[in-house]
Amino acid sequence: MSRWFNIAGPCQDDIHYMLPPTTRLPDLEELIKQRSYFVVHAPRQTGKTTAMLALAKQLTETGRYTAVMVSAEVGSAFNHDPSAAELAILGTWRDTTTIRLPSNLQPTAWVYEEPGQRIRASLQAWAQASPRPLVIFIDEIDSLQDETLISVLRQLRDGYPNRPENFPLSVGLIGLRDVRDYKVASGGSERLNTASPFNIKVSSITLRNFNAEEVEELYQQHTQETGQFFTPEATETAFDLTQGQPWLVNALAKEVVEKLVKDRSIPITKEHILQAKEILIARQDTHLDSLAEKLREKRVKDIIEPILSGQTLGDTPADDRQYLIDLGLLRRDPAGGLVISNPIYREVIPRVLVQGTQDSLPHISPSWLTPSGELNKEALLEAFIRFWRQHGEPLLGSAVYHEIAPHIVLMAFLHRVVNGGGTLEREYAIGSDRMDLCLRYKSVTLGIELKVWREKKRDPQTEGIEQLESYLARLGLNEGWLLIFDRRKNALPIEERLSTEIVNTENQRAITVIRA
């Protein structure tokens, strides 16, 4: 039977290319031997469900445990009615255990009598009747909220001292977030902000991404099955773009081998991977779309906004920074500091923020194109000046992230320029106080640096020219644009401050300084 790269739901080894699913879970079996209750949290589509299903199967096959993965998701329809949620959850667990466990290990009875105690009572009855100690993995636990979430966690805590003869020996809660970030409307907060009422957990474990060798191993499975190979540069590029995020790794390969290069005699190259990246970003599949939705949350915005503008992080709570890491939006760079998790997310985030402003743009005639379809940089500059003079100030108010409104409006304009014929690449980092843009259109490459003149700060032109020179050197260019957006309260009216001048540097580079 043929196998494919999987981008939806748990992997099945008979139809999907997949790595050994439990290798990325550090020492879980040790925790289970110690009768621990624990949390496994990781971003969506990183392989949590696949790994925990496989681990449950392995544990049961040892003959020492009755292990099963169940889900709490059906209870989320009843977050303010714990009694109804219990019935829905236990109904699903009953069906799941009949499918995933042999008949002699299935629970003999479920206890439905006492609302608010049914989950504890059912697990207790099962543990007492089971010929082996129970190990239960509860998936989608953080889909529950409010009274229902509190009820389920308290029932697990209540039964915990009675393990293993009268309650599961080990329980794992599986979800996107750690316990303290589970949603609950109580105490004036939208989150628990504490591990209680599940303060019995021994450990919180996250599922790491693939490393470079694992990406190569996964892609090699396709080569072994079809004869079509990925060049080393293609595999290396896939890892660089994704940083091993499992869904992205699979999605790039799936797009290439099923759409772009169906002929198995043609090897997969770096260029194919880059083409697939652009398609994924433009299409914004469910995975990327759900990630983008998080950008609307205030505590996400408070951290992402300064990163995009190159500012230092303000007084943001450590829990909020960890939350963005848990979501998979950010990672801690080995060199220090928080960075966007991978180049694809780094590209998706600004594009999502630009969408509303882009939809607000008026019709702009592509006066920057020559009759042969090439980009004329001088004509592009003139078009931008006209655009900003007429529409810049009103559009600043349409930006979702107000602190980086100039960045968003500029990117919206440039997306119109490259639409269908080029690319726009971005570089930004905490503390750099700038955003670098590289516009590529056919044979033309334009390096752009964006600086904001903020209140009580000096004119950023000198620093901007130095930073842009460094960026242009990396691009191999001798000219570029420095845009300075004056956001001070006493800034001159736009008609008076909108200007351009060319500054020639000591390194013989021509910098067009645009003040807006």
Short mmCIF file of C-alpha atoms in Angstrom, two decimals:
data_model
loop_
_atom_site.label_atom_id
_atom_site.label_comp_id
_atom_site.label_asym_id
_atom_site.label_seq_id
_atom_site.Cartn_x
_atom_site.Cartn_y
_atom_site.Cartn_z
CA MET A 1 0.00 0.00 0.00
CA SER A 2 1.23 3.50 -0.83
CA ARG A 3 2.10 5.92 1.93
CA TRP A 4 1.80 9.71 2.08
CA PHE A 5 2.93 12.69 4.13
CA ASN A 6 0.27 13.42 6.75
CA ILE A 7 -1.09 16.89 7.63
CA ALA A 8 -4.41 15.96 9.27
CA GLY A 9 -4.95 14.04 12.50
CA PRO A 10 -2.90 11.23 14.04
CA CYS A 11 -0.51 9.28 11.81
CA GLN A 12 -1.32 5.71 10.81
CA ASP A 13 1.78 3.71 10.00
CA ASP A 14 0.19 1.74 7.14
CA ILE A 15 -0.61 4.86 5.07
CA HIS A 16 1.68 7.61 6.41
CA TYR A 17 5.39 8.28 6.43
CA MET A 18 6.22 8.63 10.11
CA LEU A 19 9.06 8.50 12.61
CA PRO A 20 8.98 6.29 15.73
CA PRO A 21 6.27 8.25 17.59
CA THR A 22 7.55 8.03 21.18
CA THR A 23 11.19 9.04 20.68
CA ARG A 24 10.37 12.72 21.32
CA LEU A 25 8.75 11.99 24.70
CA PRO A 26 11.52 12.05 27.32
CA ASP A 27 11.30 9.38 30.01
CA LEU A 28 7.50 9.08 30.19
CA GLU A 29 7.71 5.40 31.06
CA GLU A 30 9.81 6.30 34.11
CA LEU A 31 7.08 8.68 35.28
CA ILE A 32 4.47 5.97 34.83
CA LYS A 33 6.53 3.47 36.85
CA GLN A 34 6.62 6.08 39.62
CA ARG A 35 2.78 6.29 39.54
CA SER A 36 2.99 9.92 38.47
CA TYR A 37 0.27 12.22 37.19
CA PHE A 38 1.67 14.57 34.58
CA VAL A 39 0.93 17.03 31.77
CA VAL A 40 2.09 16.77 28.14
CA HIS A 41 1.60 20.03 26.28
CA ALA A 42 2.71 21.14 22.83
CA PRO A 43 1.36 23.25 19.95
CA ARG A 44 -1.23 21.85 17.58
CA GLN A 45 -0.19 19.22 15.06
CA THR A 46 3.17 18.40 16.57
CA GLY A 47 2.38 14.70 17.04
CA LYS A 48 1.00 14.61 20.61
CA THR A 49 -1.96 12.36 19.82
CA THR A 50 0.07 10.07 17.56
CA ALA A 51 2.74 9.67 20.24
CA MET A 52 0.34 9.05 23.13
CA LEU A 53 -1.72 6.54 21.13
CA ALA A 54 1.47 4.66 20.33
CA LEU A 55 2.69 4.79 23.93
CA ALA A 56 -0.65 3.47 25.25
CA LYS A 57 -0.49 0.60 22.76
CA GLN A 58 3.12 -0.21 23.72
CA LEU A 59 2.34 -0.16 27.45
CA THR A 60 -0.66 -2.47 27.03
CA GLU A 61 1.34 -4.88 24.86
CA THR A 62 3.96 -5.28 27.62
CA GLY A 63 1.31 -7.12 29.65
CA ARG A 64 2.00 -4.96 32.71
CA TYR A 65 -0.59 -2.21 32.21
CA THR A 66 -4.02 -1.43 30.82
CA ALA A 67 -3.23 1.81 28.98
CA VAL A 68 -5.56 3.82 26.77
CA MET A 69 -5.86 7.26 25.24
CA VAL A 70 -9.28 8.92 25.63
CA SER A 71 -10.55 12.43 24.85
CA ALA A 72 -12.40 15.07 26.87
CA GLU A 73 -13.28 17.21 23.87
CA VAL A 74 -16.99 16.30 23.71
CA GLY A 75 -17.40 17.83 27.17
CA SER A 76 -16.47 21.29 25.83
CA ALA A 77 -20.03 21.71 24.54
CA PHE A 78 -21.16 21.77 28.19
CA ASN A 79 -18.61 23.99 29.92
CA HIS A 80 -21.28 25.43 32.25
CA ASP A 81 -23.05 22.14 32.83
CA PRO A 82 -20.61 19.68 34.43
CA SER A 83 -23.29 16.98 34.79
CA ALA A 84 -24.04 16.95 31.07
CA ALA A 85 -20.30 17.13 30.29
CA GLU A 86 -19.61 14.07 32.46
CA LEU A 87 -22.21 12.00 30.60
CA ALA A 88 -20.85 13.06 27.21
CA ILE A 89 -17.23 12.36 28.22
CA LEU A 90 -17.99 8.96 29.77
CA GLY A 91 -20.03 7.98 26.71
CA THR A 92 -17.07 8.67 24.47
CA TRP A 93 -14.67 6.89 26.83
CA ARG A 94 -16.90 3.81 26.82
CA ASP A 95 -16.87 3.71 23.02
CA THR A 96 -13.12 4.38 22.83
CA THR A 97 -12.17 1.61 25.25
CA THR A 98 -14.23 -0.97 23.32
CA ILE A 99 -12.25 -0.06 20.19
CA ARG A 100 -8.75 0.31 21.63
CA LEU A 101 -8.59 -2.37 24.32
CA PRO A 102 -9.08 -6.16 24.23
CA SER A 103 -12.35 -7.27 25.82
CA ASN A 104 -10.72 -8.65 28.99
CA LEU A 105 -9.20 -5.22 29.74
CA GLN A 106 -12.28 -3.11 29.05
CA PRO A 107 -14.17 -1.58 32.00
CA THR A 108 -17.00 -3.81 33.17
CA ALA A 109 -19.23 -0.92 34.27
CA TRP A 110 -19.54 2.85 34.21
CA VAL A 111 -21.01 4.76 37.16
CA TYR A 112 -23.62 7.35 36.22
CA GLU A 113 -25.50 7.93 39.50
CA GLU A 114 -23.95 10.95 41.23
CA PRO A 115 -23.48 14.18 39.17
CA GLY A 116 -20.09 15.76 39.82
CA GLN A 117 -18.58 12.41 40.84
CA ARG A 118 -19.18 10.21 37.80
CA ILE A 119 -15.66 10.40 36.32
CA ARG A 120 -13.99 9.66 39.66
CA ALA A 121 -16.45 6.86 40.45
CA SER A 122 -16.14 5.27 36.99
CA LEU A 123 -12.33 5.30 37.05
CA GLN A 124 -12.39 3.90 40.58
CA ALA A 125 -14.71 1.04 39.58
CA TRP A 126 -12.56 0.26 36.54
CA ALA A 127 -9.31 0.27 38.54
CA GLN A 128 -10.81 -2.07 41.15
CA ALA A 129 -11.99 -4.54 38.50
CA SER A 130 -8.98 -4.32 36.17
CA PRO A 131 -6.52 -7.24 36.14
CA ARG A 132 -3.71 -4.72 35.54
CA PRO A 133 -2.92 -1.19 36.80
CA LEU A 134 -4.64 1.52 34.72
CA VAL A 135 -2.76 4.20 32.75
CA ILE A 136 -5.09 6.83 31.29
CA PHE A 137 -4.08 9.59 28.83
CA ILE A 138 -6.78 12.29 28.55
CA ASP A 139 -6.45 14.21 25.28
CA GLU A 140 -7.91 17.68 24.58
CA ILE A 141 -8.22 18.34 28.32
CA ASP A 142 -7.78 22.08 27.76
CA SER A 143 -10.83 22.19 25.49
CA LEU A 144 -12.77 22.14 28.77
CA GLN A 145 -13.36 25.42 30.59
CA ASP A 146 -14.96 26.95 33.65
CA GLU A 147 -17.07 24.75 35.98
CA THR A 148 -16.63 21.62 33.86
CA LEU A 149 -12.83 21.91 33.81
CA ILE A 150 -12.67 22.49 37.57
CA SER A 151 -14.99 19.53 38.20
CA VAL A 152 -12.93 17.10 36.09
CA LEU A 153 -9.59 18.18 37.60
CA ARG A 154 -10.94 17.96 41.15
CA GLN A 155 -12.32 14.47 40.56
CA LEU A 156 -8.92 13.31 39.33
CA ARG A 157 -7.22 14.90 42.34
CA ASP A 158 -9.77 13.34 44.68
CA GLY A 159 -9.04 9.83 43.41
CA TYR A 160 -5.25 10.27 43.20
CA PRO A 161 -4.40 9.09 46.78
CA ASN A 162 -6.23 5.82 46.14
CA ARG A 163 -4.05 4.67 43.23
CA PRO A 164 -3.21 2.05 41.98
CA GLU A 165 -5.73 -0.48 43.33
CA ASN A 166 -8.65 1.95 43.49
CA PHE A 167 -7.76 4.59 40.86
CA PRO A 168 -5.54 4.82 37.78
CA LEU A 169 -1.88 4.25 38.56
CA SER A 170 -0.90 7.12 36.24
CA VAL A 171 -2.82 9.85 34.40
CA GLY A 172 -1.49 12.13 31.68
CA LEU A 173 -3.32 15.30 30.66
CA ILE A 174 -2.65 16.09 27.00
CA GLY A 175 -3.25 19.51 25.46
CA LEU A 176 -1.89 22.74 24.01
CA ARG A 177 -1.07 24.38 27.31
CA ASP A 178 0.20 23.70 30.78
CA VAL A 179 -2.37 23.47 33.58
CA ARG A 180 -1.96 27.04 34.76
CA ASP A 181 -3.11 28.31 31.34
CA TYR A 182 -6.31 26.27 31.21
CA LYS A 183 -9.20 28.66 30.68
CA VAL A 184 -11.55 29.30 33.56
CA ALA A 185 -13.73 32.32 34.27
CA SER A 186 -13.09 32.77 37.98
CA GLY A 187 -11.26 35.08 40.34
CA GLY A 188 -11.20 37.91 37.82
CA SER A 189 -8.90 35.99 35.48
CA GLU A 190 -9.43 34.04 32.29
CA ARG A 191 -6.87 31.42 33.35
CA LEU A 192 -6.26 29.22 36.38
CA ASN A 193 -2.85 30.94 36.94
CA THR A 194 -2.01 28.01 39.21
CA ALA A 195 -1.60 24.26 38.97
CA SER A 196 -4.35 23.79 41.59
CA PRO A 197 -6.82 22.02 41.40
CA PHE A 198 -4.39 19.61 39.69
CA ASN A 199 -1.50 20.23 42.07
CA ILE A 200 -0.80 16.50 42.05
CA LYS A 201 1.11 16.73 38.78
CA VAL A 202 4.74 15.67 38.99
CA SER A 203 5.92 17.05 35.68
CA SER A 204 4.96 19.17 32.66
CA ILE A 205 6.51 17.81 29.49
CA THR A 206 6.56 19.37 26.05
CA LEU A 207 7.00 17.54 22.76
CA ARG A 208 10.03 18.85 20.89
CA ASN A 209 10.16 19.46 17.15
CA PHE A 210 12.01 17.19 14.71
CA ASN A 211 15.75 17.71 14.48
CA ALA A 212 17.57 17.94 11.14
CA GLU A 213 18.42 14.22 11.12
CA GLU A 214 14.78 13.27 11.72
CA VAL A 215 13.58 15.46 8.84
CA GLU A 216 16.08 13.69 6.60
CA GLU A 217 14.93 10.30 7.92
CA LEU A 218 11.26 11.14 7.24
CA TYR A 219 11.94 12.31 3.69
CA GLN A 220 14.13 9.26 3.10
CA GLN A 221 11.08 7.05 3.64
CA HIS A 222 9.52 8.61 0.53
CA THR A 223 12.71 7.94 -1.42
CA GLN A 224 12.79 4.29 -0.33
CA GLU A 225 9.16 3.81 -1.35
CA THR A 226 9.08 5.71 -4.66
CA GLY A 227 12.70 6.17 -5.77
CA GLN A 228 12.24 9.95 -5.82
CA PHE A 229 14.95 11.57 -3.71
CA PHE A 230 15.29 14.89 -1.95
CA THR A 231 18.62 16.61 -2.60
CA PRO A 232 20.62 17.45 0.55
CA GLU A 233 19.97 21.13 -0.14
CA ALA A 234 16.21 20.48 -0.30
CA THR A 235 16.16 18.66 3.03
CA GLU A 236 18.37 21.28 4.64
CA THR A 237 16.13 24.07 3.33
CA ALA A 238 13.01 22.32 4.64
CA PHE A 239 14.55 22.11 8.10
CA ASP A 240 15.75 25.73 8.02
CA LEU A 241 12.31 27.00 7.00
CA THR A 242 10.38 24.90 9.53
CA GLN A 243 12.90 24.42 12.35
CA GLY A 244 11.48 20.89 12.47
CA GLN A 245 7.83 21.83 13.22
CA PRO A 246 6.20 18.50 12.28
CA TRP A 247 3.15 19.82 10.44
CA LEU A 248 5.24 22.21 8.36
CA VAL A 249 7.82 19.51 7.57
CA ASN A 250 5.06 17.22 6.26
CA ALA A 251 3.11 19.99 4.52
CA LEU A 252 6.12 21.17 2.49
CA ALA A 253 6.91 17.63 1.33
CA LYS A 254 3.26 16.83 0.60
CA GLU A 255 2.85 19.94 -1.56
CA VAL A 256 6.01 19.11 -3.51
CA VAL A 257 5.52 15.40 -4.17
CA GLU A 258 1.74 15.45 -4.71
CA LYS A 259 1.37 18.73 -6.61
CA LEU A 260 4.60 20.28 -7.86
CA VAL A 261 6.71 17.25 -8.84
CA LYS A 262 4.49 14.24 -9.52
CA ASP A 263 7.07 12.66 -11.82
CA ARG A 264 9.02 10.34 -9.49
CA SER A 265 12.07 10.41 -11.78
CA ILE A 266 12.60 14.12 -11.00
CA PRO A 267 14.54 14.81 -7.79
CA ILE A 268 13.21 17.33 -5.24
CA THR A 269 15.41 20.43 -5.10
CA LYS A 270 15.75 23.46 -2.87
CA GLU A 271 13.77 25.49 -5.39
CA HIS A 272 10.81 23.11 -5.12
CA ILE A 273 10.81 23.48 -1.32
CA LEU A 274 10.91 27.29 -1.60
CA GLN A 275 8.03 27.21 -4.09
CA ALA A 276 6.00 25.01 -1.74
CA LYS A 277 6.71 27.44 1.11
CA GLU A 278 5.20 30.33 -0.85
CA ILE A 279 2.12 28.24 -1.67
CA LEU A 280 1.58 27.26 1.98
CA ILE A 281 1.92 30.84 3.18
CA ALA A 282 -0.42 32.21 0.54
CA ARG A 283 -3.00 29.46 1.12
CA GLN A 284 -2.95 29.74 4.93
CA ASP A 285 -4.11 26.22 5.67
CA THR A 286 -5.98 25.47 8.91
CA HIS A 287 -2.75 25.07 10.87
CA LEU A 288 -1.46 28.52 9.89
CA ASP A 289 -4.92 30.07 10.18
CA SER A 290 -5.40 28.86 13.77
CA LEU A 291 -1.97 30.21 14.64
CA ALA A 292 -2.87 33.58 13.15
CA GLU A 293 -6.06 33.72 15.20
CA LYS A 294 -3.98 33.85 18.38
CA LEU A 295 -2.47 37.17 17.27
CA ARG A 296 -5.70 38.90 18.34
CA GLU A 297 -5.17 38.00 22.01
CA LYS A 298 -3.88 40.94 24.03
CA ARG A 299 -1.10 39.06 25.80
CA VAL A 300 0.09 37.74 22.42
CA LYS A 301 -0.05 41.22 20.89
CA ASP A 302 1.89 42.75 23.81
CA ILE A 303 4.86 40.52 22.93
CA ILE A 304 4.62 40.10 19.15
CA GLU A 305 4.22 43.84 18.48
CA PRO A 306 7.59 44.92 19.92
CA ILE A 307 9.30 41.97 18.24
CA LEU A 308 7.97 43.06 14.84
CA SER A 309 9.04 46.66 15.41
CA GLY A 310 12.46 45.69 16.78
CA GLN A 311 11.73 47.17 20.21
CA THR A 312 12.70 45.62 23.51
CA LEU A 313 9.99 43.77 25.41
CA GLY A 314 8.27 45.79 28.08
CA ASP A 315 7.29 44.50 31.50
CA THR A 316 5.55 41.41 30.20
CA PRO A 317 4.71 38.59 32.63
CA ALA A 318 6.92 35.51 32.39
CA ASP A 319 3.76 33.38 32.10
CA ASP A 320 2.75 35.30 28.97
CA ARG A 321 6.12 34.75 27.34
CA GLN A 322 5.97 31.06 28.19
CA TYR A 323 2.43 30.94 26.79
CA LEU A 324 3.69 32.09 23.37
CA ILE A 325 6.42 29.45 23.51
CA ASP A 326 3.83 26.80 24.40
CA LEU A 327 1.67 27.91 21.46
CA GLY A 328 4.65 27.43 19.16
CA LEU A 329 4.76 31.08 18.09
CA LEU A 330 8.10 31.80 19.75
CA ARG A 331 11.20 29.90 20.79
CA ARG A 332 14.21 30.78 22.87
CA ASP A 333 17.19 31.30 20.61
CA PRO A 334 20.38 29.51 21.76
CA ALA A 335 22.17 32.83 21.35
CA GLY A 336 19.68 34.42 23.76
CA GLY A 337 16.33 36.14 23.51
CA LEU A 338 12.94 35.26 22.10
CA VAL A 339 12.50 34.85 18.34
CA ILE A 340 9.66 33.80 16.05
CA SER A 341 9.73 30.00 15.97
CA ASN A 342 10.65 29.54 12.31
CA PRO A 343 10.99 31.49 9.04
CA ILE A 344 7.56 30.38 7.80
CA TYR A 345 5.81 31.72 10.91
CA ARG A 346 8.00 34.82 10.63
CA GLU A 347 6.49 35.35 7.19
CA VAL A 348 2.92 34.40 8.11
CA ILE A 349 2.58 36.73 11.12
CA PRO A 350 3.12 40.05 9.31
CA ARG A 351 1.05 38.88 6.34
CA VAL A 352 -1.89 38.16 8.63
CA LEU A 353 -1.59 41.55 10.30
CA VAL A 354 -1.43 43.26 6.91
CA GLN A 355 -4.60 41.67 5.53
CA GLY A 356 -7.12 44.15 6.94
CA THR A 357 -5.10 47.15 5.79
CA GLN A 358 -4.44 45.51 2.42
CA ASP A 359 -8.17 45.04 1.91
CA SER A 360 -8.62 48.76 2.67
CA LEU A 361 -6.20 49.90 -0.03
CA PRO A 362 -7.64 51.79 -2.97
CA HIS A 363 -6.97 50.67 -6.51
CA ILE A 364 -3.34 51.37 -7.36
CA SER A 365 -2.28 51.31 -10.99
CA PRO A 366 1.06 49.44 -11.39
CA SER A 367 2.89 52.47 -12.76
CA TRP A 368 6.16 50.96 -11.50
CA LEU A 369 6.22 48.32 -14.27
CA THR A 370 8.01 48.88 -17.58
CA PRO A 371 6.34 47.86 -20.87
CA SER A 372 8.33 44.59 -20.67
CA GLY A 373 7.00 43.87 -17.17
CA GLU A 374 10.18 44.72 -15.24
CA LEU A 375 10.20 46.71 -12.00
CA ASN A 376 11.31 50.34 -12.31
CA LYS A 377 12.57 51.40 -8.85
CA GLU A 378 12.34 55.14 -9.57
CA ALA A 379 8.73 54.79 -10.72
CA LEU A 380 7.99 52.67 -7.65
CA LEU A 381 9.34 55.42 -5.40
CA GLU A 382 7.15 58.01 -7.09
CA ALA A 383 4.12 55.73 -6.75
CA PHE A 384 4.78 55.24 -3.04
CA ILE A 385 5.13 58.97 -2.42
CA ARG A 386 1.79 59.60 -4.17
CA PHE A 387 0.18 56.76 -2.27
CA TRP A 388 1.45 57.91 1.11
CA ARG A 389 0.54 61.55 0.52
CA GLN A 390 -3.04 60.62 -0.31
CA HIS A 391 -3.75 57.51 1.79
CA GLY A 392 -0.96 57.00 4.35
CA GLU A 393 -2.36 58.83 7.38
CA PRO A 394 -5.94 57.47 7.11
CA LEU A 395 -4.69 53.90 6.65
CA LEU A 396 -2.56 54.05 9.81
CA GLY A 397 -5.79 53.88 11.80
CA SER A 398 -6.81 50.61 10.10
CA ALA A 399 -3.78 48.69 11.40
CA VAL A 400 -4.49 46.01 14.01
CA TYR A 401 -1.22 46.66 15.86
CA HIS A 402 -1.10 50.45 16.28
CA GLU A 403 2.54 50.66 17.39
CA ILE A 404 3.66 49.18 14.08
CA ALA A 405 1.01 50.83 11.90
CA PRO A 406 3.62 52.32 9.49
CA HIS A 407 5.19 48.89 9.01
CA ILE A 408 1.80 47.35 8.27
CA VAL A 409 0.73 50.02 5.77
CA LEU A 410 4.09 49.89 3.96
CA MET A 411 3.94 46.09 3.73
CA ALA A 412 0.34 46.27 2.46
CA PHE A 413 1.50 48.60 -0.33
CA LEU A 414 4.49 46.42 -1.21
CA HIS A 415 2.32 43.29 -1.29
CA ARG A 416 0.34 44.96 -4.07
CA VAL A 417 3.63 45.54 -5.89
CA VAL A 418 4.87 41.94 -5.69
CA ASN A 419 1.45 40.32 -6.10
CA GLY A 420 1.82 37.48 -8.57
CA GLY A 421 5.27 38.50 -9.75
CA GLY A 422 7.67 38.69 -6.83
CA THR A 423 8.35 38.11 -3.16
CA LEU A 424 8.71 40.24 -0.05
CA GLU A 425 11.03 38.94 2.66
CA ARG A 426 11.26 40.39 6.17
CA GLU A 427 13.83 40.46 8.94
CA TYR A 428 13.11 41.70 12.45
CA ALA A 429 14.35 40.96 15.97
CA ILE A 430 13.96 42.16 19.54
CA GLY A 431 16.09 45.22 20.31
CA SER A 432 17.15 45.92 16.70
CA ASP A 433 14.71 48.89 16.46
CA ARG A 434 14.12 48.26 12.78
CA MET A 435 12.49 46.05 10.18
CA ASP A 436 14.36 45.07 7.03
CA LEU A 437 12.48 44.23 3.84
CA CYS A 438 13.81 42.62 0.69
CA LEU A 439 11.60 43.05 -2.38
CA ARG A 440 12.41 40.71 -5.26
CA TYR A 441 10.68 41.16 -8.60
CA LYS A 442 12.10 39.18 -11.51
CA SER A 443 15.66 40.51 -12.01
CA VAL A 444 15.29 43.41 -9.54
CA THR A 445 16.15 43.23 -5.84
CA LEU A 446 15.42 46.18 -3.55
CA GLY A 447 16.65 46.36 0.06
CA ILE A 448 14.54 48.52 2.36
CA GLU A 449 14.97 49.50 5.98
CA LEU A 450 12.12 50.92 8.03
CA LYS A 451 12.73 53.13 11.05
CA VAL A 452 10.26 55.01 13.25
CA TRP A 453 11.11 58.39 14.78
CA ARG A 454 9.51 58.05 18.19
CA GLU A 455 8.70 60.57 20.90
CA LYS A 456 11.74 61.85 22.84
CA LYS A 457 14.12 60.01 20.51
CA ARG A 458 16.74 61.48 18.17
CA ASP A 459 16.51 61.43 14.40
CA PRO A 460 17.18 57.78 13.43
CA GLN A 461 18.72 58.59 10.02
CA THR A 462 22.39 58.08 10.95
CA GLU A 463 21.76 54.79 12.73
CA GLY A 464 19.40 53.70 9.94
CA ILE A 465 22.00 54.28 7.23
CA GLU A 466 24.57 52.20 9.14
CA GLN A 467 22.08 49.37 9.66
CA LEU A 468 20.89 49.49 6.06
CA GLU A 469 24.48 49.37 4.78
CA SER A 470 25.02 46.15 6.70
CA TYR A 471 21.78 44.70 5.29
CA LEU A 472 22.66 45.71 1.72
CA ALA A 473 26.11 44.15 2.09
CA ARG A 474 24.47 40.82 2.97
CA LEU A 475 22.18 41.15 -0.06
CA GLY A 476 25.10 42.12 -2.33
CA LEU A 477 23.45 45.45 -3.26
CA ASN A 478 24.90 48.94 -3.68
CA GLU A 479 21.69 50.91 -3.22
CA GLY A 480 18.55 50.77 -1.12
CA TRP A 481 15.79 52.70 0.62
CA LEU A 482 15.66 54.00 4.19
CA LEU A 483 12.12 54.92 5.22
CA ILE A 484 11.75 57.08 8.32
CA PHE A 485 8.21 57.43 9.66
CA ASP A 486 7.86 60.41 12.00
CA ARG A 487 5.42 59.41 14.76
CA ARG A 488 6.16 62.27 17.16
CA LYS A 489 3.26 64.38 18.37
CA ASN A 490 4.89 67.59 17.09
CA ALA A 491 5.79 66.14 13.67
CA LEU A 492 5.26 68.45 10.72
CA PRO A 493 2.12 67.91 8.60
CA ILE A 494 2.57 65.13 6.07
CA GLU A 495 2.74 67.57 3.13
CA GLU A 496 5.72 69.33 4.71
CA ARG A 497 7.65 66.31 5.98
CA LEU A 498 7.18 63.98 2.99
CA SER A 499 10.50 64.14 1.15
CA THR A 500 13.29 62.11 -0.45
CA GLU A 501 17.05 62.60 -0.71
CA ILE A 502 19.94 60.43 -1.83
CA VAL A 503 22.83 59.95 0.62
CA ASN A 504 26.08 58.50 -0.71
CA THR A 505 27.99 56.58 1.97
CA GLU A 506 31.72 56.13 2.46
CA ASN A 507 31.30 52.60 1.12
CA GLN A 508 29.95 53.99 -2.16
CA ARG A 509 26.36 52.96 -1.55
CA ALA A 510 23.47 55.18 -2.62
CA ILE A 511 20.82 55.36 0.11
CA THR A 512 17.48 56.93 -0.77
CA VAL A 513 16.16 58.44 2.47
CA ILE A 514 12.38 58.76 2.43
CA ARG A 515 10.74 60.75 5.22
CA ALA A 516 7.05 60.06 5.73
#
